[in-house]
XYZ file of N, CA and C in Angstrom:
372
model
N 112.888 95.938 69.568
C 113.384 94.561 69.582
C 112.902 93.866 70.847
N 112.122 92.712 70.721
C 111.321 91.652 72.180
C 112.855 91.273 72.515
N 113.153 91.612 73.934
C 114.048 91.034 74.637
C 113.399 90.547 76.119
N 114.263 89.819 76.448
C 113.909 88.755 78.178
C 115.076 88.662 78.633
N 115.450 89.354 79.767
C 116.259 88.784 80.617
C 116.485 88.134 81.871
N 116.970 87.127 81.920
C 116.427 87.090 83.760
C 118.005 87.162 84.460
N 117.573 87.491 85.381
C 118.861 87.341 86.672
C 118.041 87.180 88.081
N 118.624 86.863 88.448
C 118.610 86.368 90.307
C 119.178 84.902 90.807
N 119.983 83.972 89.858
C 119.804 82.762 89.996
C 121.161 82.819 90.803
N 121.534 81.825 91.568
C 122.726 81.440 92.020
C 123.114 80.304 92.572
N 123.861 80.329 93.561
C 124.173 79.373 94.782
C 123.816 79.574 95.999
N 122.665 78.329 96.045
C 121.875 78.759 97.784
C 121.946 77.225 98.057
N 121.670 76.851 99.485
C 121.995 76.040 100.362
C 120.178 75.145 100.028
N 120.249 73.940 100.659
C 118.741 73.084 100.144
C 117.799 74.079 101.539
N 117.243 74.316 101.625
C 115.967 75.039 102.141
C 115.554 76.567 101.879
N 116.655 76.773 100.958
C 116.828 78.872 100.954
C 115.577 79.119 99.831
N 116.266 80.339 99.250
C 115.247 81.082 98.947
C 116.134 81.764 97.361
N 115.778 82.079 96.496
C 115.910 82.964 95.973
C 114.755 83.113 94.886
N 115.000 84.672 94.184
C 114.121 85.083 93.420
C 114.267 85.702 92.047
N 113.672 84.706 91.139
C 114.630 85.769 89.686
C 113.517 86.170 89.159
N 114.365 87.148 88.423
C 113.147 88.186 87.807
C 113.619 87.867 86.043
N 112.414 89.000 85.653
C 112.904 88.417 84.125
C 111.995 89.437 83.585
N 112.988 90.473 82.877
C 112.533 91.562 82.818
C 112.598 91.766 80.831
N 110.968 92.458 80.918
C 111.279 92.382 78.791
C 111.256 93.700 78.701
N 111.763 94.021 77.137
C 111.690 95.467 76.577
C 111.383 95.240 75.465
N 111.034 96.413 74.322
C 110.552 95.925 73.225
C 108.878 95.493 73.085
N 108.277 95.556 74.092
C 107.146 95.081 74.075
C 106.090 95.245 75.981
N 105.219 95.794 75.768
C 104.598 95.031 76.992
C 104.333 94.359 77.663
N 104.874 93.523 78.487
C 104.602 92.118 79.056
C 103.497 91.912 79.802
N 102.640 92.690 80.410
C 101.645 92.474 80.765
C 100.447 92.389 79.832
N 100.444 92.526 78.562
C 99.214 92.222 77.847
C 99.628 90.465 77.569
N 100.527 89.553 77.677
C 101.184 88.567 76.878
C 101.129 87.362 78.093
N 100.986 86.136 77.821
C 101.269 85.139 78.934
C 102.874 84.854 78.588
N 103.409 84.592 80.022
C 104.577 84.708 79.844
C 105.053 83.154 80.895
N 105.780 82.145 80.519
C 106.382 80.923 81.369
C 107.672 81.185 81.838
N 107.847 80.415 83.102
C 109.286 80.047 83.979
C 109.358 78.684 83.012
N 110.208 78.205 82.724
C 110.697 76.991 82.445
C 112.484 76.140 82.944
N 112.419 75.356 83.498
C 114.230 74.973 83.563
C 114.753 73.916 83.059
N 115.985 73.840 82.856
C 116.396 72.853 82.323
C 117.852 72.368 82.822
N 117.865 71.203 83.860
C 119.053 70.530 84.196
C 120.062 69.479 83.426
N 121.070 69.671 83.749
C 122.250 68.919 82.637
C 121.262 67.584 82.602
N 121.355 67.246 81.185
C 121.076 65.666 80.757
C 119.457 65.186 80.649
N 118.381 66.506 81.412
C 117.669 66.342 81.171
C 116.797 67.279 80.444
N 115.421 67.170 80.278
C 114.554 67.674 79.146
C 114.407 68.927 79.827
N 113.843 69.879 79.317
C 113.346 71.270 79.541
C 111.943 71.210 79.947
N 111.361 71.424 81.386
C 110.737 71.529 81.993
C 109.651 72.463 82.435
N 108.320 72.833 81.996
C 107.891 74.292 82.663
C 107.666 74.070 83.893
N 107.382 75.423 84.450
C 107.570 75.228 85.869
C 106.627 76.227 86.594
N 106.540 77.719 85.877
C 105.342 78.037 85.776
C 104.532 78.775 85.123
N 103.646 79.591 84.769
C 103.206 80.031 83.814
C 102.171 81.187 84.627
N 102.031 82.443 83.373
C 100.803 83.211 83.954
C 100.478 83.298 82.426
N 98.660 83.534 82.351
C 98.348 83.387 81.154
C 97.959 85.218 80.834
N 97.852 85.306 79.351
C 97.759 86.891 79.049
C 96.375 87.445 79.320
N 95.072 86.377 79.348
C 93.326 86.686 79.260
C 93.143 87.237 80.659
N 93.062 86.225 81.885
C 92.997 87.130 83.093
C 94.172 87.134 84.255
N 95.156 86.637 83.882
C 96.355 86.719 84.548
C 96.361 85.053 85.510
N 95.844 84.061 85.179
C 95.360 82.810 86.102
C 96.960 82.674 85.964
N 97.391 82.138 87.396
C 99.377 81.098 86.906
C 98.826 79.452 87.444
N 99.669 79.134 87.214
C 100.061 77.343 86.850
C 101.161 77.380 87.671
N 101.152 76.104 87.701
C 102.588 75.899 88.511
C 102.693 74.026 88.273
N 103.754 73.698 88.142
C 104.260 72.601 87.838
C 103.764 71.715 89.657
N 103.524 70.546 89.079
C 103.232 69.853 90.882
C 104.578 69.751 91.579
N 106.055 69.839 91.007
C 107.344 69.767 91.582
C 107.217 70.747 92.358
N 106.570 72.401 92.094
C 107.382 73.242 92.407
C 106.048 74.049 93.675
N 104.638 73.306 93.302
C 103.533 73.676 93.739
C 103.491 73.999 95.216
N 103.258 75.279 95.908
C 103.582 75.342 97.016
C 104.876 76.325 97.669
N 105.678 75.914 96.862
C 106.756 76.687 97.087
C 107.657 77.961 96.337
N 106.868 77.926 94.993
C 107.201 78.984 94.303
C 106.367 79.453 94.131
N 106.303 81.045 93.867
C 105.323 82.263 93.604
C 105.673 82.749 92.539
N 104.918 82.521 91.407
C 105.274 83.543 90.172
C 104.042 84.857 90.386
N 104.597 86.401 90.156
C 104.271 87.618 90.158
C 104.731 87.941 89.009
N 104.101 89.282 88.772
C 103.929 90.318 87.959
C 103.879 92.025 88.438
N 105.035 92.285 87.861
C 105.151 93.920 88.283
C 104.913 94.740 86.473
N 103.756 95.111 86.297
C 103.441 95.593 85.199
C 104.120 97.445 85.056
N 104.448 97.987 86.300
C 104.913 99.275 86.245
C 106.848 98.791 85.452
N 107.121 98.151 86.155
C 108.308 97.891 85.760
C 108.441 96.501 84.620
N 107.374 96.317 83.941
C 107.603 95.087 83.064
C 108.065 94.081 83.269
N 108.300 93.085 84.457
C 108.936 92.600 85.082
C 108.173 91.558 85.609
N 108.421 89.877 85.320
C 107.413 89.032 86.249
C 108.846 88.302 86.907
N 108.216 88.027 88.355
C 108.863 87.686 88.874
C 108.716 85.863 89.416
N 109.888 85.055 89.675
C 109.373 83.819 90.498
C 110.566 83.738 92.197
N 109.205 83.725 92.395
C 110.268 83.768 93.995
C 110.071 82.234 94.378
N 111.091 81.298 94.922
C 111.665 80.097 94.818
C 111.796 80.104 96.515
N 111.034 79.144 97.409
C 111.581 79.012 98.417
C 111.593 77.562 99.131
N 112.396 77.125 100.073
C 112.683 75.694 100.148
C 113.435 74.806 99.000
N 114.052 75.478 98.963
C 114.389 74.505 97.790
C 115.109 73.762 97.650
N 115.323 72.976 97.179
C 115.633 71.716 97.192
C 116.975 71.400 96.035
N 117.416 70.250 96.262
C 118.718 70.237 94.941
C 118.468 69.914 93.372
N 117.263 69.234 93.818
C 116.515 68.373 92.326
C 116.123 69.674 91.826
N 115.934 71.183 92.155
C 115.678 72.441 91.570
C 117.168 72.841 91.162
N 117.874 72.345 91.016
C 118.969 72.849 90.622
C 118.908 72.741 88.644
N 118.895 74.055 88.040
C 118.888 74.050 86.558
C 119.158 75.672 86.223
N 119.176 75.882 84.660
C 119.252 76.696 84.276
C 117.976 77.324 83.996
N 117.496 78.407 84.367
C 115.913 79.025 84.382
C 115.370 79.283 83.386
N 114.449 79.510 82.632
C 114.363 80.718 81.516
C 113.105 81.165 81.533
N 112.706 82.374 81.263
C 111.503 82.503 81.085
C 111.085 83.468 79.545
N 109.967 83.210 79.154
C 109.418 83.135 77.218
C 108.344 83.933 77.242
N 107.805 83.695 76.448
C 106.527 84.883 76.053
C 106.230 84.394 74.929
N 105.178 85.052 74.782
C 104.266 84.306 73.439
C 103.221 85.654 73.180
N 102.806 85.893 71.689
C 102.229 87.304 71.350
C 100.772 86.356 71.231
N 100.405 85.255 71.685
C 99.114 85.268 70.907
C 98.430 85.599 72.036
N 96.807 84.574 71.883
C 96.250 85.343 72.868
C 95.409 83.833 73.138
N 95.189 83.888 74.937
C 94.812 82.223 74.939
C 93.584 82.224 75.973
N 93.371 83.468 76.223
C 92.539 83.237 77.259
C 93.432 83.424 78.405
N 92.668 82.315 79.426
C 92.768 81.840 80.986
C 94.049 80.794 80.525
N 94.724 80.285 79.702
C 95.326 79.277 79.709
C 96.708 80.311 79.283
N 97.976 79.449 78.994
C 99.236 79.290 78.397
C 99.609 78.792 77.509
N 99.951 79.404 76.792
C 100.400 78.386 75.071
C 101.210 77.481 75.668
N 101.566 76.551 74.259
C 102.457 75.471 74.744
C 103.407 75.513 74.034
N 104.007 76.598 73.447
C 104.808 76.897 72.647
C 104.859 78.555 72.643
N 106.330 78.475 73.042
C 106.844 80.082 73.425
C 107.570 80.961 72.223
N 107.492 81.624 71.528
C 108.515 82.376 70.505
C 109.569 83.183 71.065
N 109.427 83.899 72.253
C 110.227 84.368 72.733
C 110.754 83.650 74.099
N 112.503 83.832 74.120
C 112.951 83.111 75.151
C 114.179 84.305 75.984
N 114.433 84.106 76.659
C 115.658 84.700 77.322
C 116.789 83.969 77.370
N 118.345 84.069 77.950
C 119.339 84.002 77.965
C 119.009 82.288 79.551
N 118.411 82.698 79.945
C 118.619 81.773 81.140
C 119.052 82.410 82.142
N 118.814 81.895 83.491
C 119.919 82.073 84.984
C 120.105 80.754 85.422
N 121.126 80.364 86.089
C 121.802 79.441 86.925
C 121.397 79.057 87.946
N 120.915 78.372 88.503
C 120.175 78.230 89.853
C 120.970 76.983 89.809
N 121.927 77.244 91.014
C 122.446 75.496 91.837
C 121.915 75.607 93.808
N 121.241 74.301 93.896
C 121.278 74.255 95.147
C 121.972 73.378 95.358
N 122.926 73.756 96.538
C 123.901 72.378 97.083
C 124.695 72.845 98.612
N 124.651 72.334 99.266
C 125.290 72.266 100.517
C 126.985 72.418 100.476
């Protein structure tokens, strides 16, 4: 069964740091491009970043460019986004997806698989 979970999200202060992971079973995640995406109350669902399945190239949204690192731990199936500086306008619910096709250097634009989400609030 393709499952995604992520955890690491919480309550951090506007310049901190945190890092969620988002871990699948059911499948290999390193053959697959896999997206961060978030989504804050009232508004649309956002990607944020992406690694593609052909040679592993990531993306990153221009909001987040600079300050977040999306990784990949293929021993443990596990990609990670580490989040730093951050700011309050990053405040949303996370998720990260997967997709079985195959795209090259790029990212689909449409995910089949999704996870549960994490919580990320920044606020003072």
């Amino acid at each position: 069964q393709v499952q995604l979970v992520e955890s690491g999200g919480g309550l951090v202060q506007p310049g901190g740091s945190l890092r969620l992971s988002c871990v699948a079973s059911g499948f290999t995640l390193g053959y697959y491009a896999v997206g961060w995406f978030r989504q804050a109350p009232g508004k649309e669902r956002e990607g944020v970043s992406c690694i593609s399945s052909g040679d592993g190239t990531i993306y990153y949204a221009d909001s987040v460019k600079g300050r977040f690192t999306l990784s990949r731990d293929n021993a443990k199936n596990t990609v990670y986004l580490q989040m730093s500086s951050l700011k309050p306008e990053d405040t949303a619910v996370y998720y990260c997806a997967t997709d079985f096709g195959l795209y090259g250097s790029n990212c689909p634009d449409e995910y089949d698989y999704w996870g549960q989400g994490t919580q990320v609030t920044v606020s003072s």
